[in-house]
XYZ file of C-alpha atoms in Angstrom:
596
model
C 10.421 -28.365 23.518
C 7.710 -28.726 26.158
C 8.401 -31.384 28.774
C 5.780 -34.162 28.634
C 5.703 -34.191 32.427
C 4.141 -30.722 32.375
C 1.331 -31.756 29.988
C -1.951 -32.377 31.851
C -3.420 -35.875 31.473
C -6.495 -36.110 29.216
C -8.516 -39.267 29.939
C -9.898 -40.693 26.697
C -12.933 -42.995 26.423
C -13.490 -44.965 23.207
C -17.110 -45.525 22.171
C -17.928 -48.156 19.530
C -21.226 -49.307 18.032
C -22.479 -51.893 15.546
C -26.075 -51.854 14.311
C -26.536 -55.627 14.138
C -25.392 -58.499 16.330
C -24.178 -60.490 13.325
C -20.506 -61.417 13.669
C -20.153 -60.253 17.281
C -19.160 -63.771 18.327
C -16.106 -63.619 16.062
C -12.711 -62.749 17.536
C -12.239 -59.846 15.128
C -15.390 -57.855 14.455
C -16.386 -54.275 13.737
C -16.260 -53.259 17.413
C -12.698 -54.601 17.748
C -11.621 -52.806 14.571
C -13.101 -49.495 15.717
C -11.393 -49.818 19.099
C -7.980 -50.693 17.653
C -8.023 -47.740 15.240
C -9.186 -45.365 17.983
C -6.556 -46.710 20.383
C -3.811 -46.141 17.808
C -5.014 -42.555 17.330
C -4.861 -41.921 21.101
C -1.259 -43.189 21.171
C -0.381 -40.743 18.405
C -1.642 -37.927 20.638
C 0.352 -38.876 23.720
C 2.323 -35.637 23.400
C -0.955 -33.870 24.319
C -1.281 -35.962 27.468
C -3.939 -38.302 26.045
C -4.356 -41.620 27.859
C -6.796 -44.411 26.988
C -9.163 -45.493 29.750
C -9.509 -49.269 30.325
C -13.326 -49.159 30.473
C -15.028 -50.471 27.326
C -18.093 -48.726 25.931
C -19.240 -51.157 23.227
C -22.831 -51.253 21.932
C -23.194 -54.336 19.752
C -26.542 -54.878 18.059
C -27.916 -51.382 18.762
C -29.199 -48.944 16.137
C -27.903 -45.382 15.968
C -31.418 -43.992 15.482
C -32.012 -43.621 19.241
C -30.154 -43.065 22.506
C -31.446 -46.075 24.441
C -28.143 -47.989 24.495
C -26.557 -49.516 27.616
C -22.916 -48.641 26.829
C -23.860 -45.073 25.861
C -25.740 -44.708 29.142
C -22.631 -45.853 31.076
C -20.518 -43.416 29.089
C -22.818 -40.510 29.981
C -22.838 -41.523 33.656
C -19.039 -41.553 33.742
C -18.938 -38.158 32.023
C -21.293 -36.762 34.647
C -19.074 -38.280 37.361
C -16.035 -36.448 35.954
C -14.143 -39.603 34.907
C -13.688 -38.649 31.210
C -12.075 -35.716 29.366
C -12.238 -36.826 25.705
C -14.732 -39.041 23.824
C -13.265 -40.860 20.812
C -15.301 -42.479 18.012
C -14.314 -43.943 14.662
C -17.035 -41.982 12.832
C -19.678 -39.653 14.177
C -22.464 -41.976 12.981
C -21.174 -44.500 15.544
C -22.357 -42.092 18.243
C -25.716 -41.303 16.610
C -27.333 -40.992 13.194
C -29.954 -38.469 14.267
C -29.217 -34.754 14.172
C -31.514 -33.912 17.108
C -29.939 -36.580 19.358
C -26.467 -35.405 18.381
C -27.269 -31.814 19.363
C -28.486 -33.072 22.757
C -25.293 -35.073 23.314
C -23.054 -32.162 22.312
C -24.894 -30.007 24.871
C -24.004 -32.540 27.563
C -20.372 -32.620 26.338
C -20.139 -28.832 26.432
C -21.631 -28.642 29.890
C -19.023 -31.112 31.190
C -16.170 -29.554 29.098
C -15.676 -32.793 27.138
C -13.811 -32.832 23.805
C -15.386 -34.958 21.070
C -13.171 -36.461 18.354
C -13.954 -38.522 15.270
C -10.668 -40.047 14.091
C -11.750 -40.535 10.446
C -13.286 -37.029 10.089
C -10.903 -34.331 11.281
C -12.725 -31.427 12.948
C -12.530 -29.279 16.046
C -15.744 -28.653 18.009
C -14.325 -25.648 19.803
C -15.116 -23.137 17.004
C -18.154 -22.322 14.875
C -16.627 -23.672 11.635
C -15.973 -27.051 13.236
C -19.552 -27.224 14.497
C -20.886 -26.399 11.050
C -18.814 -29.158 9.441
C -19.946 -31.555 12.155
C -23.632 -30.770 11.563
C -23.210 -31.187 7.799
C -21.552 -34.588 8.284
C -24.289 -35.711 10.639
C -26.999 -34.515 8.255
C -25.532 -36.718 5.527
C -25.283 -39.587 8.005
C -29.000 -39.258 8.809
C -29.743 -39.006 5.078
C -27.829 -42.254 4.487
C -29.797 -44.050 7.225
C -33.130 -42.892 5.783
C -31.981 -43.860 2.275
C -31.145 -47.396 3.448
C -34.552 -47.614 5.132
C -36.338 -46.524 1.933
C -34.415 -49.061 -0.160
C -35.372 -51.805 2.274
C -39.049 -50.798 2.123
C -38.923 -50.793 -1.704
C -37.410 -54.283 -1.639
C -40.127 -55.585 0.684
C -42.842 -53.952 -1.441
C -41.420 -55.495 -4.615
C -41.307 -58.996 -3.119
C -44.899 -58.681 -1.964
C -46.005 -57.729 -5.472
C -44.404 -60.954 -6.678
C -46.249 -62.920 -4.000
C -43.312 -63.566 -1.645
C -42.615 -62.773 2.005
C -39.461 -60.857 2.884
C -37.451 -62.912 5.397
C -38.494 -63.519 8.979
C -39.951 -66.624 10.587
C -42.261 -68.537 8.211
C -45.976 -68.375 9.126
C -47.549 -71.172 11.140
C -48.482 -73.963 8.716
C -45.568 -73.295 6.347
C -41.844 -73.847 6.157
C -39.293 -71.968 4.032
C -37.099 -73.745 1.471
C -34.853 -71.704 -0.848
C -36.871 -68.565 -0.084
C -40.214 -70.181 -0.978
C -43.060 -71.136 1.370
C -43.933 -74.829 1.351
C -46.784 -76.501 3.233
C -46.078 -78.097 6.621
C -48.611 -80.948 6.655
C -48.881 -81.501 10.459
C -49.490 -77.785 11.042
C -51.887 -77.638 8.075
C -54.293 -79.939 9.937
C -54.147 -77.607 12.957
C -54.906 -74.543 10.800
C -57.893 -76.255 9.165
C -59.135 -77.400 12.602
C -58.925 -73.812 13.895
C -60.978 -72.399 11.019
C -63.593 -75.181 11.244
C -63.996 -74.627 15.014
C -64.263 -70.854 14.570
C -67.023 -71.189 11.977
C -68.824 -73.652 14.266
C -68.499 -71.768 17.591
C -68.019 -68.165 16.354
C -65.857 -67.501 19.449
C -62.087 -66.934 19.603
C -61.876 -68.194 23.185
C -63.817 -71.370 22.371
C -61.392 -72.121 19.529
C -58.371 -71.537 21.782
C -59.848 -73.897 24.404
C -60.536 -76.556 21.752
C -56.949 -76.308 20.476
C -55.618 -76.610 24.018
C -57.864 -79.596 24.814
C -56.748 -81.320 21.602
C -53.109 -80.964 22.716
C -51.841 -79.622 19.385
C -48.109 -78.865 19.159
C -46.277 -76.775 16.582
C -43.766 -78.543 14.330
C -40.076 -78.533 15.201
C -38.179 -76.364 12.718
C -34.539 -75.385 12.488
C -32.938 -71.995 11.917
C -30.019 -71.391 9.552
C -27.674 -71.997 12.481
C -29.298 -75.356 13.232
C -31.174 -74.232 16.346
C -34.444 -76.096 16.948
C -37.654 -74.078 17.312
C -41.256 -75.135 17.931
C -42.599 -78.340 19.402
C -44.669 -76.336 21.897
C -48.435 -76.040 22.542
C -50.290 -73.657 20.233
C -51.038 -70.467 22.182
C -54.154 -68.304 22.039
C -52.278 -65.444 20.330
C -51.280 -67.839 17.530
C -54.916 -68.895 17.091
C -56.030 -65.271 16.748
C -53.231 -64.512 14.255
C -54.128 -67.544 12.121
C -57.808 -66.587 11.915
C -56.964 -63.089 10.687
C -54.063 -63.736 8.303
C -54.839 -63.938 4.538
C -51.662 -65.977 4.062
C -53.764 -69.134 4.547
C -56.007 -68.378 1.585
C -52.987 -67.791 -0.688
C -52.615 -64.023 -0.312
C -50.024 -61.624 1.155
C -51.082 -58.442 2.936
C -48.996 -55.316 3.382
C -49.405 -51.530 3.561
C -53.188 -51.777 3.288
C -53.067 -53.872 0.101
C -53.463 -57.565 -0.666
C -51.354 -59.372 -3.277
C -51.744 -62.835 -4.767
C -49.186 -65.116 -3.154
C -46.814 -67.536 -4.851
C -47.526 -70.188 -2.184
C -50.328 -72.771 -1.955
C -53.370 -71.941 0.245
C -54.275 -74.074 3.271
C -58.026 -73.313 3.286
C -60.639 -72.600 0.641
C -61.904 -69.156 -0.288
C -65.367 -70.062 1.051
C -63.941 -70.978 4.473
C -61.903 -67.755 4.607
C -64.870 -65.560 3.665
C -67.099 -67.253 6.248
C -64.484 -66.745 8.973
C -63.979 -63.090 8.030
C -67.699 -62.413 8.073
C -67.842 -63.734 11.649
C -64.782 -61.669 12.590
C -66.336 -58.492 11.205
C -69.390 -58.969 13.418
C -67.262 -59.634 16.497
C -64.435 -57.194 15.914
C -64.789 -53.722 17.372
C -61.633 -51.692 16.884
C -60.632 -50.096 20.201
C -59.133 -46.609 20.336
C -55.396 -46.187 19.811
C -53.660 -46.386 23.241
C -51.358 -43.543 22.159
C -54.367 -41.264 21.702
C -55.559 -41.618 25.310
C -54.619 -39.422 28.258
C -53.488 -42.400 30.350
C -49.912 -41.437 31.109
C -48.404 -44.523 32.766
C -47.938 -46.684 29.652
C -44.228 -47.273 29.042
C -43.055 -46.722 32.629
C -45.370 -49.070 34.539
C -44.262 -52.401 36.047
C -45.630 -54.744 38.684
C -43.701 -55.713 41.806
C -42.704 -59.065 40.268
C -40.789 -57.296 37.491
C -43.336 -57.706 34.683
C -43.996 -54.777 32.363
C -47.609 -53.553 32.385
C -49.251 -52.430 29.157
C -52.411 -50.424 28.537
C -55.214 -52.689 27.298
C -58.292 -51.146 25.672
C -61.419 -53.217 25.052
C -64.857 -52.297 23.801
C -67.783 -54.321 25.116
C -71.429 -53.468 24.585
C -70.507 -49.962 23.408
C -68.493 -49.407 26.614
C -64.736 -48.748 26.430
C -62.597 -50.219 29.217
C -59.016 -49.078 29.870
C -56.930 -51.487 31.955
C -53.239 -51.800 32.802
C -52.293 -55.503 32.528
C -49.075 -57.358 33.387
C -47.327 -59.063 30.499
C -47.402 -62.848 30.774
C -43.731 -63.770 31.162
C -42.699 -67.387 30.728
C -41.678 -67.704 34.395
C -45.100 -66.436 35.551
C -46.837 -69.083 33.451
C -44.624 -71.815 34.892
C -45.179 -70.621 38.461
C -48.887 -69.865 37.894
C -48.620 -66.233 38.973
C -51.631 -64.426 37.562
C -51.210 -61.092 35.756
C -52.063 -57.949 37.696
C -54.987 -55.944 36.319
C -55.587 -52.323 37.329
C -58.330 -49.957 36.260
C -56.350 -47.384 34.251
C -58.327 -44.352 35.438
C -58.092 -45.350 39.101
C -54.368 -46.062 38.882
C -53.670 -42.787 37.045
C -55.585 -40.866 39.703
C -53.729 -42.675 42.498
C -50.331 -41.892 40.968
C -51.332 -38.276 40.333
C -52.473 -37.955 43.951
C -49.170 -39.453 45.149
C -47.109 -37.001 43.075
C -49.059 -33.939 44.246
C -48.838 -35.224 47.838
C -45.056 -35.295 47.484
C -45.030 -31.704 46.196
C -47.153 -30.606 49.158
C -45.129 -32.501 51.772
C -42.104 -30.374 52.726
C -40.338 -33.189 54.565
C -40.455 -35.688 51.716
C -39.796 -33.046 49.054
C -36.662 -31.925 50.899
C -35.452 -35.535 51.124
C -36.024 -35.897 47.378
C -34.139 -32.726 46.389
C -31.207 -33.612 48.680
C -30.455 -36.486 46.275
C -28.915 -33.815 43.991
C -26.600 -32.597 46.736
C -28.613 -29.389 47.234
C -28.812 -27.961 50.753
C -29.307 -24.734 52.748
C -30.934 -21.734 51.026
C -31.282 -23.394 47.616
C -33.036 -26.375 49.228
C -35.481 -24.097 51.051
C -36.162 -22.077 47.894
C -37.019 -25.206 45.874
C -39.152 -26.656 48.671
C -41.302 -23.516 48.786
C -42.160 -24.016 45.107
C -43.738 -27.439 45.755
C -47.323 -26.236 46.264
C -47.226 -24.116 43.123
C -45.907 -27.121 41.140
C -48.736 -29.291 42.502
C -51.348 -26.742 41.398
C -49.786 -26.486 37.937
C -49.759 -30.260 37.550
C -53.435 -30.602 38.512
C -54.443 -27.731 36.190
C -52.577 -29.194 33.168
C -54.448 -30.733 30.247
C -54.302 -34.466 29.604
C -51.524 -34.256 27.003
C -49.496 -31.787 29.095
C -49.929 -33.989 32.167
C -48.606 -36.960 30.199
C -45.471 -34.978 29.230
C -44.846 -33.945 32.836
C -45.296 -37.434 34.253
C -43.104 -39.096 31.616
C -40.351 -36.600 32.498
C -40.346 -36.611 36.302
C -41.210 -40.313 36.776
C -38.584 -42.878 35.863
C -40.559 -45.973 36.872
C -43.811 -46.888 38.633
C -44.185 -50.293 40.311
C -47.585 -51.648 41.360
C -48.090 -54.198 44.115
C -51.255 -55.658 45.661
C -51.203 -53.018 48.414
C -48.560 -50.461 47.344
C -47.519 -48.149 44.542
C -43.803 -47.319 44.330
C -42.833 -44.172 42.408
C -39.244 -43.642 41.276
C -38.527 -39.990 40.446
C -35.916 -38.422 38.191
C -34.800 -35.823 40.710
C -33.130 -33.579 38.142
C -36.330 -33.364 36.070
C -38.380 -32.813 39.228
C -36.138 -29.845 40.072
C -36.615 -28.467 36.535
C -40.385 -28.706 36.953
C -40.257 -26.908 40.302
C -38.407 -24.024 38.593
C -40.552 -24.076 35.410
C -42.267 -20.723 34.793
C -42.801 -20.743 30.989
C -46.313 -20.735 29.576
C -45.513 -23.562 27.157
C -45.933 -27.216 28.150
C -43.140 -28.702 30.255
C -41.062 -31.289 28.403
C -38.343 -33.581 29.716
C -34.691 -33.102 28.796
C -34.081 -36.583 27.392
C -30.349 -35.981 26.935
C -29.894 -35.551 30.686
C -31.607 -38.899 31.410
C -28.506 -40.744 30.245
C -26.195 -38.956 32.648
C -28.504 -37.979 35.530
C -28.828 -41.022 37.784
C -30.222 -39.305 40.900
C -33.380 -41.216 41.871
C -35.864 -40.882 44.723
C -38.196 -43.737 45.654
C -41.562 -43.015 47.245
C -43.752 -45.905 48.494
C -47.502 -45.298 48.885
C -50.002 -47.640 50.562
C -52.702 -47.942 47.872
C -54.719 -50.932 46.647
C -55.250 -50.721 42.899
C -54.863 -54.327 41.711
C -58.229 -55.784 40.699
C -59.525 -58.915 42.403
C -59.193 -62.273 40.722
C -61.636 -63.292 38.020
C -62.655 -66.424 39.861
C -65.033 -66.609 42.860
C -63.428 -65.113 45.959
C -65.440 -67.380 48.306
C -64.214 -70.974 48.467
C -65.858 -73.557 50.739
C -64.973 -77.233 51.133
C -67.842 -79.525 50.082
C -68.753 -82.067 52.796
C -67.106 -85.436 52.216
C -69.776 -87.974 53.275
C -67.600 -90.939 52.295
C -65.345 -90.417 55.340
C -66.598 -90.746 58.919
C -65.334 -87.497 60.475
C -65.850 -86.502 64.099
C -65.667 -82.756 64.766
C -63.618 -81.592 67.748
C -66.085 -80.277 70.337
C -63.616 -77.721 71.680
C -63.051 -76.144 68.266
C -66.773 -76.179 67.372
C -67.634 -74.541 70.709
C -64.976 -71.908 70.019
C -66.585 -70.996 66.670
C -70.006 -70.837 68.363
C -68.599 -68.543 71.083
C -67.097 -66.304 68.385
C -70.511 -65.985 66.716
C -72.130 -65.150 70.105
C -69.481 -62.495 70.801
C -70.105 -60.915 67.404
C -73.867 -60.794 68.024
C -73.299 -59.067 71.375
C -71.287 -56.330 69.637
C -73.929 -55.875 66.925
C -76.953 -55.867 69.270
C -75.527 -53.654 72.019
C -73.516 -50.828 70.484
C -73.702 -48.742 73.699
C -71.701 -51.241 75.711
C -67.913 -51.219 75.793
C -65.386 -54.044 75.612
C -65.429 -54.667 79.353
C -69.233 -54.866 79.472
C -69.374 -57.331 76.570
C -66.626 -59.478 78.125
C -68.506 -59.547 81.442
C -71.632 -60.814 79.675
C -69.562 -63.590 78.087
C -67.971 -64.344 81.501
C -64.448 -63.879 80.155
C -61.705 -61.267 80.125
C -61.513 -58.378 77.607
C -58.484 -59.913 75.829
C -60.225 -63.269 75.414
C -63.362 -61.502 74.131
C -61.347 -59.559 71.543
C -59.756 -62.786 70.332
C -63.191 -64.388 69.996
C -64.456 -61.537 67.816
C -61.376 -61.823 65.640
C -62.226 -65.478 64.863
C -65.244 -64.242 62.860
C -62.794 -63.172 60.144
C -61.577 -66.713 59.477
C -61.862 -67.893 55.871
C -65.216 -69.673 55.299
C -63.514 -72.888 54.167
C -61.494 -72.965 57.432
C -64.714 -72.630 59.455
C -66.497 -75.387 57.509
C -63.504 -77.713 57.890
C -63.719 -77.223 61.680
C -67.484 -77.845 61.706
C -67.026 -81.003 59.590
C -64.006 -82.236 61.538
C -61.697 -82.237 58.490
C -59.239 -79.701 59.927
C -55.637 -80.823 60.688
C -55.357 -82.980 63.817
C -52.692 -80.619 65.155
C -55.069 -77.610 65.180
C -56.004 -76.664 68.759
C -58.194 -74.104 70.570
C -55.096 -72.355 71.872
C -53.578 -72.061 68.398
C -56.768 -70.498 67.056
C -57.089 -68.053 69.937
C -53.490 -67.007 70.366
C -52.235 -67.006 66.764
C -51.865 -63.527 65.329
C -54.227 -64.363 62.489
C -53.848 -62.146 59.394
C -56.937 -60.932 57.537
C -55.660 -62.456 54.299
C -57.399 -65.815 53.817
C -54.531 -67.425 51.874
C -52.121 -66.488 54.673
C -54.545 -67.946 57.254
C -54.592 -71.297 55.449
C -50.807 -71.396 55.291
C -50.438 -70.426 58.955
C -52.930 -73.045 60.191
C -51.792 -75.785 57.785
C -55.152 -76.092 55.987
C -55.202 -77.108 52.333
C -57.034 -74.853 49.860
C -60.484 -76.004 48.665
C -60.505 -78.756 46.074
C -62.198 -76.460 43.538
C -59.396 -73.872 43.830
C -56.620 -74.242 41.243
C -52.973 -73.543 41.970
C -53.232 -70.390 39.885
C -56.185 -69.200 41.991
C -54.295 -69.928 45.181
C -51.287 -68.125 43.789
C -53.197 -64.914 43.135
C -50.274 -62.714 44.174
C -47.418 -65.164 43.902
C -47.902 -67.064 47.181
C -46.901 -70.744 47.013
C -49.598 -73.286 47.918
C -49.062 -74.587 51.481
C -48.590 -78.235 52.269
C -49.029 -80.220 55.434
C -45.260 -80.843 55.471
C -44.133 -77.218 55.496
C -47.125 -75.508 57.104
């Protein structure tokens, strides 16, 4: 009998998954059951040297139709790091229900020499027969998932034909009792107000402003678990949804068809038809974002952590493509405006940054070193950078989108920078790519390959604010203000210095300073004062500047060119006609006299 001491240790990782989050708060749930059964199986194989790892790889509330699961990603990272020898699952559909994804995962397992075991379906992946059985089982698993999906769609379709909605949150203006929609009277008045205002003004934005000014709040409703929802101001998105939903005229829409509903309408047919006629005149359907060649959608974020989506609008027969930050709740509370970037300009800037990396040997070498590649192999890959840059620029729009989505993990946009995060493994694949077909990313390797390279580029792509950029304090005649002569004379001297530079371009700094009867350093500081924010200058001329502001502070402060930063540095309040959101254009807090 073989001595157990001589048996090599096989480290076993248990992976569990549950499609829904229902029941996960219970002490004994599906994930616990899967783990206990798998753990018992590992103990039965101790004679083979199997040992259970303490790490838990549990994906609760994640579908098996894709690979975007946090625990699965950790599992693949640990496999790549050499921490695992055997992957244990209760059934293969716990790992994935898609045949293509399963093939990708098995390729990763084979590359790392990982054994894969399903304890309820005995098979061995080391021979061709075992692989065939595995593929057959997975095919039936995918068939079962699609069958469940079709049954669910049939159920929804049947309920719609009978005039009922299938689950979900009840529409605004209604509540759900015993599966039936009943009218919510307080919200009914809001719905009728919205339609009346839309027919009167014929503008979505005007209706949203009227709803906001009226201070309407949604009704407080309770979920099945007793959690309160609602009681909040009606948002613009809700207004738009109400004006375009046939639910309020007693109908249910689905799959391009309209069915007579079993619920009571909130508005008359005449009101609905009038509103829809206005909508038809105003509505111009923009192109599908997925059909454009803009390649950053899905991997673009701003430097505050907000995801940026591609927005397409048609105005006066002109189509505008813009990347816009999502309006997170925290950004609304803190009055941080969304970033807006011209999609074409941002795409071109990112493309230029990527090709610049390929053409820069120093940065490209630093990027490739993230994979632990050095010496001759590093030099060979670096030499291929220029060819890769030419191939990228010569690619069609769709091919370029495939390349960018593979080699770029994330792009972050700031007011003055663009930060590109590269998947170094995919970048290496692209450098070595010689096939005539379009380059595509190896999605299976994204779970295990965590080598990243961050490249920061100084580029301004964020659009300016939609409010006037020039803010000037109006003169307050009700207060008797006396301007400080020293400060006023300083502004006048700055204007004179600027005129000297403009009128005599042949003279140098020393000559101009001599004419002003001052030193070159003092002259340079005077010229710099011409870049003060206009409202700061007017406050000095009116005498409304802070009492603590002195000539020396103005001259010797290292004044930034950013006007908001100037106000904060000098302790000057923003103009009265500037809102906190306008001040906070890029997340800067409004200054106060106490903390200036």
